[in-house]
Every structure is written in structure tokens, then in C-alpha cells.
GROMACS .gro file of C-alpha atoms in nm:
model
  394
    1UNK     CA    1  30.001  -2.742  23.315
    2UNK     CA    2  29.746  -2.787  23.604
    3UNK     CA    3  29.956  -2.617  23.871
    4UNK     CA    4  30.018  -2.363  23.633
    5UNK     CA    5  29.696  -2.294  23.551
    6UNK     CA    6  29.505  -2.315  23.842
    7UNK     CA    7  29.758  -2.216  24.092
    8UNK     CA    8  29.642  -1.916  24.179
    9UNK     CA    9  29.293  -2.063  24.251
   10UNK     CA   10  29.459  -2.313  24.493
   11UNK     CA   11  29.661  -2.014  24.623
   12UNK     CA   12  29.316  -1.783  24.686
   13UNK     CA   13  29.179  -2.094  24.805
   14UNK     CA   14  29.381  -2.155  25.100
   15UNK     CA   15  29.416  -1.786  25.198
   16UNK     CA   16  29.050  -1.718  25.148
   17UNK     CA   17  28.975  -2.063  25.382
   18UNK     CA   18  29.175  -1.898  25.634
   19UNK     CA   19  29.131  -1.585  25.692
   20UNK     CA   20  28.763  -1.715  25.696
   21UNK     CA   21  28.873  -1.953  25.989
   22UNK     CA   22  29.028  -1.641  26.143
   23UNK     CA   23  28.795  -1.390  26.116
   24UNK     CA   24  28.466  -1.618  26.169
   25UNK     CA   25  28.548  -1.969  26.318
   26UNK     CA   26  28.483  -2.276  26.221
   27UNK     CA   27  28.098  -2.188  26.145
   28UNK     CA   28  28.244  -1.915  25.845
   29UNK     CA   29  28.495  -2.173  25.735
   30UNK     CA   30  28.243  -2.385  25.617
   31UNK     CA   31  27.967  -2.117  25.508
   32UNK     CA   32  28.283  -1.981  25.224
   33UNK     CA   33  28.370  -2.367  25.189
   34UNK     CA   34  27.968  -2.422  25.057
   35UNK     CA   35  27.942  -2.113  24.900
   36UNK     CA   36  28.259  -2.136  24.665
   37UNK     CA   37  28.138  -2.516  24.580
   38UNK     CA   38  27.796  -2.355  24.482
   39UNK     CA   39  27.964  -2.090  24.286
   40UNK     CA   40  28.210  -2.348  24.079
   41UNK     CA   41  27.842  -2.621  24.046
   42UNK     CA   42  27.603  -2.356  23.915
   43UNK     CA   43  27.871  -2.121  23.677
   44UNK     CA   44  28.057  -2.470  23.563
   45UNK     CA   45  27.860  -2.367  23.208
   46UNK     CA   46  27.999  -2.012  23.200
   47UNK     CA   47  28.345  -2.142  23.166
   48UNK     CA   48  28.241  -2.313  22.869
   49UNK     CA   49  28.135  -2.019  22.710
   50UNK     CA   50  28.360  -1.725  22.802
   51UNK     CA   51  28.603  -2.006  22.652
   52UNK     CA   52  28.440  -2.037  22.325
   53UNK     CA   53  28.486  -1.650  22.355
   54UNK     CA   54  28.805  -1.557  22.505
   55UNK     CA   55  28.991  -1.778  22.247
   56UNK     CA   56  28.902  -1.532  21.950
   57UNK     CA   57  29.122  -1.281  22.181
   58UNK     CA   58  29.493  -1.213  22.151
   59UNK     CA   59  29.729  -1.273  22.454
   60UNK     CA   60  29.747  -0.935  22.565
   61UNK     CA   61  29.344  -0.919  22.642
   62UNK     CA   62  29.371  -1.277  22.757
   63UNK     CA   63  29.542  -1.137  23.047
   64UNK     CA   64  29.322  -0.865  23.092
   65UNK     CA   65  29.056  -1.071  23.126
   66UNK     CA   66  29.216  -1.293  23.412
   67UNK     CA   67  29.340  -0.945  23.607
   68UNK     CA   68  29.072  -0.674  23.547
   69UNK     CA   69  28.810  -0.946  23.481
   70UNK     CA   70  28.824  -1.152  23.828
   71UNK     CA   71  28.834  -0.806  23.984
   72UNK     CA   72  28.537  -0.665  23.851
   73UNK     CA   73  28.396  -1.073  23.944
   74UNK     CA   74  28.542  -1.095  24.232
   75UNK     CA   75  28.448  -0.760  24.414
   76UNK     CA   76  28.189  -0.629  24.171
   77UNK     CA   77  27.972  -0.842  24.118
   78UNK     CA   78  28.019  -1.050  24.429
   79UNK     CA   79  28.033  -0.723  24.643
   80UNK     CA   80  27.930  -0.439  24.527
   81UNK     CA   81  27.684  -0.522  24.312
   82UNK     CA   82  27.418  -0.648  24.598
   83UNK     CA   83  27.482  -0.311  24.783
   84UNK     CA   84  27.422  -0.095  24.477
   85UNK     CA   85  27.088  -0.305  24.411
   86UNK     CA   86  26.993  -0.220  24.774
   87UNK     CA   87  27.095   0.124  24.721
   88UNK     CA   88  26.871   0.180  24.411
   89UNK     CA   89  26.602  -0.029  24.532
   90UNK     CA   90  26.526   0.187  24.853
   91UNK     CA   91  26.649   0.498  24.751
   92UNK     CA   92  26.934   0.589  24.983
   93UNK     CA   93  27.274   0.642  24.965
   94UNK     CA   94  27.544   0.345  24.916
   95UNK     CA   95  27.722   0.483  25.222
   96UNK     CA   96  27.414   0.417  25.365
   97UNK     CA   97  27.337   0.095  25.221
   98UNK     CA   98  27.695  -0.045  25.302
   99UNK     CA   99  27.557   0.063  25.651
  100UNK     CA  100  27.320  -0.144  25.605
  101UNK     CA  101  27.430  -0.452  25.503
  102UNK     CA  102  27.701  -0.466  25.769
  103UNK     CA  103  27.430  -0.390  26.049
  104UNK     CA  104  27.112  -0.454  25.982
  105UNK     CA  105  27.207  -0.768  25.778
  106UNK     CA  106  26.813  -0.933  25.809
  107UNK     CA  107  26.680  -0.598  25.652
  108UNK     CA  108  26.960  -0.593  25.401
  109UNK     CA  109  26.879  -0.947  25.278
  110UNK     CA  110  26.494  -0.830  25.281
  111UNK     CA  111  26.567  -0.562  25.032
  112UNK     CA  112  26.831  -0.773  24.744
  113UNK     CA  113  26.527  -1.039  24.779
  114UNK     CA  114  26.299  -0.816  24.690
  115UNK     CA  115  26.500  -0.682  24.384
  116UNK     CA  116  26.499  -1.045  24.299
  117UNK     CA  117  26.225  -0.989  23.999
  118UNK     CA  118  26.430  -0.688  23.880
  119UNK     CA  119  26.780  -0.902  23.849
  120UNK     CA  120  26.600  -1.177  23.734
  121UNK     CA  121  26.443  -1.040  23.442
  122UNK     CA  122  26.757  -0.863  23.326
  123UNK     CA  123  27.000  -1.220  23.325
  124UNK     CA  124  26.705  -1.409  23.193
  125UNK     CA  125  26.683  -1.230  22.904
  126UNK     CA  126  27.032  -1.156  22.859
  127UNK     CA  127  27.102  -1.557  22.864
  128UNK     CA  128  26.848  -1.644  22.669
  129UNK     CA  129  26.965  -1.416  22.379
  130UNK     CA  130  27.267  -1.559  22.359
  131UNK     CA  131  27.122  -1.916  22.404
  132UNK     CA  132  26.831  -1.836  22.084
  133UNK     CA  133  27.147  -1.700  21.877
  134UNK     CA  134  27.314  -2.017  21.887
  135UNK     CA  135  27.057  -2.221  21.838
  136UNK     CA  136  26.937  -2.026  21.517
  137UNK     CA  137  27.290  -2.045  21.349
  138UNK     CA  138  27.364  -2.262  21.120
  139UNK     CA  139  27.654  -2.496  21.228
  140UNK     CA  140  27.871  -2.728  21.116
  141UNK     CA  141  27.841  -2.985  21.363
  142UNK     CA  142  27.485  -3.064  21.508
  143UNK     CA  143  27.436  -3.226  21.861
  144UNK     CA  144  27.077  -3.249  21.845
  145UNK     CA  145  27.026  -3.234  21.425
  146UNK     CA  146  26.649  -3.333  21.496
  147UNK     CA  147  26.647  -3.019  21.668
  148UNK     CA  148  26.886  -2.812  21.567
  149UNK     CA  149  26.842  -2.851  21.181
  150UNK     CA  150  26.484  -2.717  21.170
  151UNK     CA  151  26.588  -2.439  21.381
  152UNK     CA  152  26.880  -2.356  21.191
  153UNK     CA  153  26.670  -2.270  20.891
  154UNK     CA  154  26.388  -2.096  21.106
  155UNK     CA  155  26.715  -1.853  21.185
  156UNK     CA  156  26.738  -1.737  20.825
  157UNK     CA  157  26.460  -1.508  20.929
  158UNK     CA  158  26.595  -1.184  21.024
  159UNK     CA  159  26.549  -1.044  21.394
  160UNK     CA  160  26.375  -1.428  21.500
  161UNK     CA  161  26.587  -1.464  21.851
  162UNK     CA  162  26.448  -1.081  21.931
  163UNK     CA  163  26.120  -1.183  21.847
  164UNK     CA  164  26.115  -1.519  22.041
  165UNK     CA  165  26.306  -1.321  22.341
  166UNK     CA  166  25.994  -1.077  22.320
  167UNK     CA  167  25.727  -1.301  22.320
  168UNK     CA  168  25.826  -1.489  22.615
  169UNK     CA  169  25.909  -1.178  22.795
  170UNK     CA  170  25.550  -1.094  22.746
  171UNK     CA  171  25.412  -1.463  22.834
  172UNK     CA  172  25.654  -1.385  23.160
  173UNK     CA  173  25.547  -1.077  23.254
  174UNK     CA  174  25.125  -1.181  23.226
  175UNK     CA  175  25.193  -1.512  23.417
  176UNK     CA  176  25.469  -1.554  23.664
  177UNK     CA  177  25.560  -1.166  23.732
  178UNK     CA  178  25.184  -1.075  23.842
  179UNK     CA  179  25.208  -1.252  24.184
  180UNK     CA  180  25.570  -1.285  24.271
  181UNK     CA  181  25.661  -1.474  24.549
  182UNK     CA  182  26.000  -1.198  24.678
  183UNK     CA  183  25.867  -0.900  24.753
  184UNK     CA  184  25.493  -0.950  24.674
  185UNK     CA  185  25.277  -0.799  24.436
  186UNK     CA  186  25.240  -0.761  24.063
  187UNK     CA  187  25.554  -0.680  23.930
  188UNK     CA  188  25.469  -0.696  23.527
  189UNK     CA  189  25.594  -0.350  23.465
  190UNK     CA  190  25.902  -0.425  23.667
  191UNK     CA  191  25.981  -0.736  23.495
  192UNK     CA  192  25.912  -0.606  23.108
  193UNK     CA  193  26.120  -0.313  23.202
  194UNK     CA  194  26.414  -0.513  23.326
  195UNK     CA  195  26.393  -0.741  23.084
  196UNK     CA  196  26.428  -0.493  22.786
  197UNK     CA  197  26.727  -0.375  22.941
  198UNK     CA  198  26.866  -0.702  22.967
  199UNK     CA  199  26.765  -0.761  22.561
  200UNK     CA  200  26.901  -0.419  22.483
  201UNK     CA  201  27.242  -0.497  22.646
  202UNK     CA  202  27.319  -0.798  22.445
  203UNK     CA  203  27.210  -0.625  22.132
  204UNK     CA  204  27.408  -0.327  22.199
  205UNK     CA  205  27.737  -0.507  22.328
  206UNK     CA  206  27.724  -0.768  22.105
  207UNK     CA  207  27.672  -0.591  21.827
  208UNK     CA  208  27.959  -0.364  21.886
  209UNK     CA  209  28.161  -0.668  21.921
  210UNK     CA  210  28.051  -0.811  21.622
  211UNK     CA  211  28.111  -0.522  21.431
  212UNK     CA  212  28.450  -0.428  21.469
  213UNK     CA  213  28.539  -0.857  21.490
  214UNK     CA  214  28.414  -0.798  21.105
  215UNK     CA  215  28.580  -0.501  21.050
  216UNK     CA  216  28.895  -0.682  21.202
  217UNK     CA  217  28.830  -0.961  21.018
  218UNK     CA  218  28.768  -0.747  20.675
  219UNK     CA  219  29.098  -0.563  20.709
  220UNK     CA  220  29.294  -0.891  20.748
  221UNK     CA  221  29.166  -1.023  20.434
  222UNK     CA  222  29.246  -0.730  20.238
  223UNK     CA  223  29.640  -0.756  20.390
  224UNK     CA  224  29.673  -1.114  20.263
  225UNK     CA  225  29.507  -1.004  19.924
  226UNK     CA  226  29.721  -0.797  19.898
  227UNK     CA  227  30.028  -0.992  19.989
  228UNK     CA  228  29.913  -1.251  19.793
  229UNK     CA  229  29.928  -0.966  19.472
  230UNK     CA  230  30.280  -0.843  19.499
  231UNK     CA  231  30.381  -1.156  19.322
  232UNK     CA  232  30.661  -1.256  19.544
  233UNK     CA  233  30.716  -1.642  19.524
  234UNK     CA  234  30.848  -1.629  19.880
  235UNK     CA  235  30.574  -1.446  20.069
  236UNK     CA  236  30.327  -1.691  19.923
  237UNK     CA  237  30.465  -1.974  20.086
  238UNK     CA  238  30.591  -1.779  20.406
  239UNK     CA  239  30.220  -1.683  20.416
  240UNK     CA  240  30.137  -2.055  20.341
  241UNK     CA  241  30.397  -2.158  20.681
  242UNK     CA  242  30.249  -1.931  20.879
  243UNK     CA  243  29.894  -1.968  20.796
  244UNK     CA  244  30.004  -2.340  20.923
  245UNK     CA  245  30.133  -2.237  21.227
  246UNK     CA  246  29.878  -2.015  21.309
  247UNK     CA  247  29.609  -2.310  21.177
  248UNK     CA  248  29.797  -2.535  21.446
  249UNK     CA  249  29.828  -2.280  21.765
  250UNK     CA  250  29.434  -2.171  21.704
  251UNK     CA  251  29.342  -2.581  21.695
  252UNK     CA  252  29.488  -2.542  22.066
  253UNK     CA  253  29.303  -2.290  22.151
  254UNK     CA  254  29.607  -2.069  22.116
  255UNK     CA  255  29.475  -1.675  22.006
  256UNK     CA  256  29.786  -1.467  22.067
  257UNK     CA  257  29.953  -1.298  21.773
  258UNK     CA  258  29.627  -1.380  21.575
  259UNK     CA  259  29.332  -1.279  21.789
  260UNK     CA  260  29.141  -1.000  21.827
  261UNK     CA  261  29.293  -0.653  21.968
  262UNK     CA  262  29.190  -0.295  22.003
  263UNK     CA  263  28.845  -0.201  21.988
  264UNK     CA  264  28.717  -0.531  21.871
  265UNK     CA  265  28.859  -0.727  22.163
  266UNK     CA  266  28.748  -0.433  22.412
  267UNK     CA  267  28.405  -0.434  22.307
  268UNK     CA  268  28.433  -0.825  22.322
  269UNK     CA  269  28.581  -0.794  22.686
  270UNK     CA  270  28.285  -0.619  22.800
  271UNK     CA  271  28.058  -0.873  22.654
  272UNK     CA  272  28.251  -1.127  22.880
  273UNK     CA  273  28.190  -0.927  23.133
  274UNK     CA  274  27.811  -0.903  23.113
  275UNK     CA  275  27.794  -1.273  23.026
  276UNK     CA  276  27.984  -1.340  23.396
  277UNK     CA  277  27.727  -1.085  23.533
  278UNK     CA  278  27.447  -1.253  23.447
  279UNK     CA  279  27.583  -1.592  23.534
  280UNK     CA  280  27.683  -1.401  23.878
  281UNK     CA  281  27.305  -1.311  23.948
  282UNK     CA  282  27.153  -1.672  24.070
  283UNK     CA  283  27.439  -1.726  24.253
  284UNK     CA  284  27.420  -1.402  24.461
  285UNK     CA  285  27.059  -1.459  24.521
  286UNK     CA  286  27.117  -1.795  24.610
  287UNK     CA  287  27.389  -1.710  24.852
  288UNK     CA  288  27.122  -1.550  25.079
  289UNK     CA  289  26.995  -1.938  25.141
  290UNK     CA  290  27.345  -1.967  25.289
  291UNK     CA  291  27.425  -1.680  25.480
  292UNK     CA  292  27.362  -1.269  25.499
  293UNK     CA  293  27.699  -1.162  25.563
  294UNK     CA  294  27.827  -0.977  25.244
  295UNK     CA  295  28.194  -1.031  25.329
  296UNK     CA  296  28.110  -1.443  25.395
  297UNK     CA  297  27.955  -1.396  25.053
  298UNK     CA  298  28.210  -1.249  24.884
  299UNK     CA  299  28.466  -1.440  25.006
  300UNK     CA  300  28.298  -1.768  24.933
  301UNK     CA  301  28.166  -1.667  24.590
  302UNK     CA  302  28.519  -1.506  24.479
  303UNK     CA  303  28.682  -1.826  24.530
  304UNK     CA  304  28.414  -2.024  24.311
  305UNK     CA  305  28.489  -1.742  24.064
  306UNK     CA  306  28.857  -1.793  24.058
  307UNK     CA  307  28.828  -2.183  23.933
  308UNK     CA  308  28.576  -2.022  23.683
  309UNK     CA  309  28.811  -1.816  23.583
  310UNK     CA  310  29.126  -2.112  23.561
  311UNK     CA  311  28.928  -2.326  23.375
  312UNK     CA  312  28.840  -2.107  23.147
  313UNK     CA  313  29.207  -2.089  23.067
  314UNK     CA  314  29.268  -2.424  23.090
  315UNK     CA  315  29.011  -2.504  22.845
  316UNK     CA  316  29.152  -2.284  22.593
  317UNK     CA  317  29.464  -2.365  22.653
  318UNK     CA  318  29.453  -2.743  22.629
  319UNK     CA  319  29.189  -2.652  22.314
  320UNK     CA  320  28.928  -2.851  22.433
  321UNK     CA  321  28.649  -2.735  22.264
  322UNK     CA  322  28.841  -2.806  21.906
  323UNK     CA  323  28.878  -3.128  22.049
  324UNK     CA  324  28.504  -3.221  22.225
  325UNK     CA  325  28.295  -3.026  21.940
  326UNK     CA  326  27.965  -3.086  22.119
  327UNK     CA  327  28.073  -2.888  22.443
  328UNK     CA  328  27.996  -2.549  22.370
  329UNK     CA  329  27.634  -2.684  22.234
  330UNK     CA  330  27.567  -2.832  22.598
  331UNK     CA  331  27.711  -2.483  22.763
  332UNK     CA  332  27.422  -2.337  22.540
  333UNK     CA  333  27.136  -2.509  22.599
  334UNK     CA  334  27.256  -2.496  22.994
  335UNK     CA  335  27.215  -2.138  22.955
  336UNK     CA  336  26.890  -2.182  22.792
  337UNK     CA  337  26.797  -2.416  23.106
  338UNK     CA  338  26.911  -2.092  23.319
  339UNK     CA  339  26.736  -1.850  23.144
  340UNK     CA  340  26.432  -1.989  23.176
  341UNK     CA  341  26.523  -2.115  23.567
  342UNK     CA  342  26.569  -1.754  23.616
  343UNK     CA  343  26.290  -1.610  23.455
  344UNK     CA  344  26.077  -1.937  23.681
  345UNK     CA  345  26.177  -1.779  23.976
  346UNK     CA  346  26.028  -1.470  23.955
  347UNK     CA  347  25.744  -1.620  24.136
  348UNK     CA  348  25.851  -2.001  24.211
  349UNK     CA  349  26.157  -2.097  24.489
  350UNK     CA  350  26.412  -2.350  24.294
  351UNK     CA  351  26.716  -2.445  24.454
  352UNK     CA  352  27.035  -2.397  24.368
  353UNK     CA  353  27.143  -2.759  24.344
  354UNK     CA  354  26.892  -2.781  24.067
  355UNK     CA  355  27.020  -2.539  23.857
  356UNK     CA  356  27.408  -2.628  23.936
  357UNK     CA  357  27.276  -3.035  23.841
  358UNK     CA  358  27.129  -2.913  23.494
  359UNK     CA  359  27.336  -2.768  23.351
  360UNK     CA  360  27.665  -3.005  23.466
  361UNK     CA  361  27.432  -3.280  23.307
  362UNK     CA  362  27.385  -3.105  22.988
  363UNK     CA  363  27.771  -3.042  22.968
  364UNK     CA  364  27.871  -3.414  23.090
  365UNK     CA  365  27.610  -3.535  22.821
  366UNK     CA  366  27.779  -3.341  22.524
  367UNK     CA  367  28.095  -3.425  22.602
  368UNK     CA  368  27.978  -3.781  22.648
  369UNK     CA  369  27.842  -3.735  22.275
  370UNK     CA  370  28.177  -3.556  22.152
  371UNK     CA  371  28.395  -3.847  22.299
  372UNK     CA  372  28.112  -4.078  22.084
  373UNK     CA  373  28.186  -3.879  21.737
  374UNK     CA  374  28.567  -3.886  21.831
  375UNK     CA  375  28.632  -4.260  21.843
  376UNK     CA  376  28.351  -4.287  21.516
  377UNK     CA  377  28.611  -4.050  21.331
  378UNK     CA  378  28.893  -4.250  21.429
  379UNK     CA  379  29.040  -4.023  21.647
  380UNK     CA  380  29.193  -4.122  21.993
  381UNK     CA  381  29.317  -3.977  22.309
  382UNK     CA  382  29.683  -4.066  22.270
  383UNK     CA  383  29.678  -3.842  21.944
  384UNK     CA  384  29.492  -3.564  22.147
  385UNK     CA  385  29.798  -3.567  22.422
  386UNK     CA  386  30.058  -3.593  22.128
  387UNK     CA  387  29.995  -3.232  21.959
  388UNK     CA  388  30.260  -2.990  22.097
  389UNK     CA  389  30.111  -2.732  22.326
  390UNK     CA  390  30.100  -2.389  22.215
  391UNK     CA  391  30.195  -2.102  22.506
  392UNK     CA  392  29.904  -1.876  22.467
  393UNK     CA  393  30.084  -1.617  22.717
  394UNK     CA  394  29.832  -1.638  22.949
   0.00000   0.00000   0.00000
């Protein structure tokens, strides 16, 4: 199951380690060795999540997601993505910029640093969205019910997570964007510009999603009404076997032949995608601390986003969140934690270790709590490793 799983990170891991070796000596060797262990500490949370999401999807789009997703991770956002900021940020050409960032490396640092406001604004409020939705819904199981009650019933009010979002956009933009420490200057209208973006892309792609997962979700329920009305005693309790089986295979985090497809899974790829994105943009920046070479940088970044990527699987495979309940609540409020890191260092330096140490102690903490409200229930690790696995066709 391990080998299986993360074999192709291992795989990436030791050709990426030495062509590094080959290509930039010992020195490069250990700049990708820090940078992939910096990638896997501060995006540990992100796995969480796109698990919590990628479950919903059927086999087929489970693959696409490991394939087309770690390439657009891999070389877009790792690669391409700091050359088109460059690009757009001092108006030339990306021929020109590539140019640039393979020869005038000090200058090409200057310029992503200085779209650091920009970037920042965009994944702060993108992550923040998606932390306020959670924390507004009601749930069935509450990590923090002193919390999370209250707020649950503040989220019957309609649009509240836009609002909040909003607000401390505004706060952000009359505080810490007015005298930023990359690039210098006010940068309010930079920041409240980016930042709507970044609010308007959740809404947008997550709403599509959402709406054709209902739709989905809507049509299915009319099929087993009607199923359920042609009065056959057999399809009742065929219905009732499979609805078992299927019951069983999603409590392992199994989605195929019962998750999404077709436009709803599409729309909920590309929300996957973003969510990587903005997990992507810290760690970029952050790679600057390390070293200027884009190639080092992708390299050592791509392989940290390859173990992302396995233990996403692995986590859905092995149904861990069914099984720890209070892990995707700590993957939340570590996004929270990095929204409002990001949105910090518009103006204020904060390390990477920092925000790689939050959010791995929020997760370690709510799994500490879920293996708690396990052995109160009566439940045990031995039964855990007894239920069959499930071959999602990953």
C-alpha cells in the first residue's frame, strides 16, 4: 500500500536528487533537498483538504488529478507561474522574462518580491474563504463546540463568510498594505484589487462546483425514486446491497463508480487546482530565502509537491478522514492560520518554518483529539486495519 502509493514520489525523488547532484554539485543537492522538505512542512495541510475533496470524485478524475494535476503543480505553478508574475509585473514579454530569470537572477528575484503584495492578497483571501465556509457550517461533529457552535448559527445568515472576507480585506488594505515592506510604498489599491480577485475566484469556482454536485446529486435521487417505484421486489433489495457496498467503499474513502463525473467533477477539479495554487504561493515566495535559481526551485518544490500529491491518495485511500473525524477541522483552521500569515506579510517578514510548524500542530492536535473520541466510542485500531480495502483505481 505504501510503495504503491508513494512510489512514484520515491521514484521523482531519487531522479530529481540526482540530476540536481549532476547538474549543480553538492551545493544544489542540498538547496532541492531543503526546498522539497519546505514544500512537504508548509503544504502538509493542503493534503488534508484536496482529500476531503478529491474523495467526492470518481476514479476516472482521481487520476486526472494525479497526471494533469501534478503537471500543472509541478511546472505551473512551481515554474511558470513566477515568470508570468515577472512578466506582468514589469511589462515585458515572457520570452523576455524567462531571459531574465535565467540571467539576471538578483533582478529577477527583485521583481516576484515585489509582486509579493499582489500574490499575497489573492491566496489570502482565497484561503480564508474556504476556511470562514467551514467554520460557518453546521456540522456534525464539533472539534472546538465552544467555538464552533456559536459560529455555526452566526452562518445561518446569508452571504456572512463574504462579508467577514470583506471587512478584513478592508482592515488589511488601511493597515498592513499602506507601508509594505517588498517593494515599498502604499500598496492599498493593489492589495483590495487582488484580493477581490482572489474572493471572486472561490465564489465563481466554487459555486460552479457546487452547482452541478447538486444537480448531480438531484438527478441521482430522482433515479432511485424512481427505481424504488417500479415495484420490483428484487431491485429494492439489489438497491439495498448495493447502497451497502457503496456505504462500505465511500467509508474508505473509495469514490469510483459513485463519485462525481462530467461537469460537476471538472468544475470541482479546477477548484483543486486553485486551492494547490494558493497553497503554492508562500512556498514560491519563500523559496527565494533559499535560492534564485528557477530550475533549483522547481526542482526542489516539485518534489515536495509529489508527496503532497501521494498522500493525498493515501489518505483517501486508507479513508482516514472517516476514520480521524477531527482532521479536516485542523486542515481548516491551518488554512485560516495561513490566510491570515499571508495577508501578515504584506508588510511583516515571517519565516517559513513558522507557517510549516502551525499548521502541522493544528493537524497533529486534531488528530490527537480524533484518536481521543475514537477510544471514548469504543472503537480501536485493530478494527480500523480489519475493514477490507477498497481499490479506488487510483
Amino acid at each position: 500500500m505504501l510503495l504503491r502509493t508513494f512510489g512514484w514520489s520515491f521514484a521523482v525523488t531519487a531522479a530529481g536528487l540526482a540530476l540536481a547532484g549532476v547538474l549543480w554539485g553538492w551545493q544544489g543537492l542540498a538547496i532541492v533537498g531543503i526546498l522539497s522538505i519546505l514544500e512537504i512542512s508548509v503544504s502538509f495541510d493542503n493534503a488534508v483538504i484536496n482529500a476531503g475533496i478529491l474523495r467526492k470524485m470518481n476514479a476516472f478524475w482521481q487520476k486526472i488529478f494525479l497526471t494533469v494535476g501534478i503537471l500543472i503543480a509541478v511546472f505551473g505553478m512551481r515554474l511558470v507561474f513566477p515568470v508570468v508574475i515577472v512578466a506582468v509585473t514589469a511589462k515585458i514579454g515572457p520570452i523576455e522574462a524567462v531571459n531574465l530569470a535565467i540571467n539576471d537572477k538578483a533582478q529577477y528575484e527583485h521583481l516576484v518580491t515585489g509582486a509579493h503584495p499582489a500574490i499575497a492578497a489573492f491566496g489570502g483571501m482565497f484561503l480564508l474563504m474556504i476556511f470562514l465556509d467551514f467554520i460557518f457550517e453546521e456540522r456534525e461533529h464539533k472539534w472546538l463546540g465552544w467555538l464552533e457552535r456559536p459560529l455555526a448559527k452566526m452562518g445561518k445568515l446569508d452571504m456572512l463568510s463574504v462579508i467577514v472576507a470583506l471587512v478584513v480585506l478592508l482592515v488589511v488594505a488601511m493597515t498592513v498594505a499602506t507601508d509594505v515592506a517588498h517593494g515599498g510604498g502604499d500598496k492599498s489599491a493593489t492589495v483590495l484589487l487582488s484580493g477581490v480577485a482572489g474572493l471572486l475566484t472561490y465564489l465563481v469556482v466554487g459555486g460552479v462546483s457546487g452547482y452541478f454536485e447538486d444537480k448531480l446529486e438531484e438527478a441521482e435521487e430522482a433515479q432511485e425514486a424512481e427505481d424504488a417505484g417500479n415495484g420490483s421486489a428484487a431491485k429494492p433489495a439489489a438497491a439495498a446491497q448495493e447502497a451497502g457496498q457503496n456505504g462500505a467503499a465511500s467509508k474508505r474513502g473509495s469514490v469510483s463508480g459513485v463519485g462525481l463525473a462530467g461537469k460537476a467533477a471538472f468544475f470541482l477539479f479546477l477548484y483543486l487546482e486553485v486551492i494547490d495554487a494558493s497553497f503554492s504561493f508562500d512556498g514560491v515566495i519563500g523559496a527565494f530565502a533559499i535560492t534564485n535559481d528557477i530550475f533549483e526551485m522547481a526542482l526542489g518544490l516539485g518534489i515536495g509537491a509529489m508527496y503532497i500529491r501521494s498522500l493525498t491518495v493515501f489518505l483517501v485511500r486508507k479513508g482516514t478522514l472517516d476514520d480521524y473525524v477531527y482532521l479536516e477541522h485542523g486542515a481548516h483552521y491551518a488554512i485560516g492560520a495561513l490566510a491570515v500569515i499571508l495577508l501578515a506579510t504584506i508588510k511583516y517578514e515571517i519565516n517559513e518554518v513558522i507557517t510549516g510548524l502551525v499548521g502541522i500542530v493544528l493537524i497533529a492536535l486534531s488528530f490527537w483529539s480524533s484518536v481521543r473520541k475514537n477510544r471514548q466510542d469504543g472503537k480501536s485500531g485493530e478494527d480500523s486495519a480489519a475493514k477490507p480495502e477498497v481499490a479506488s483505481g487510483v
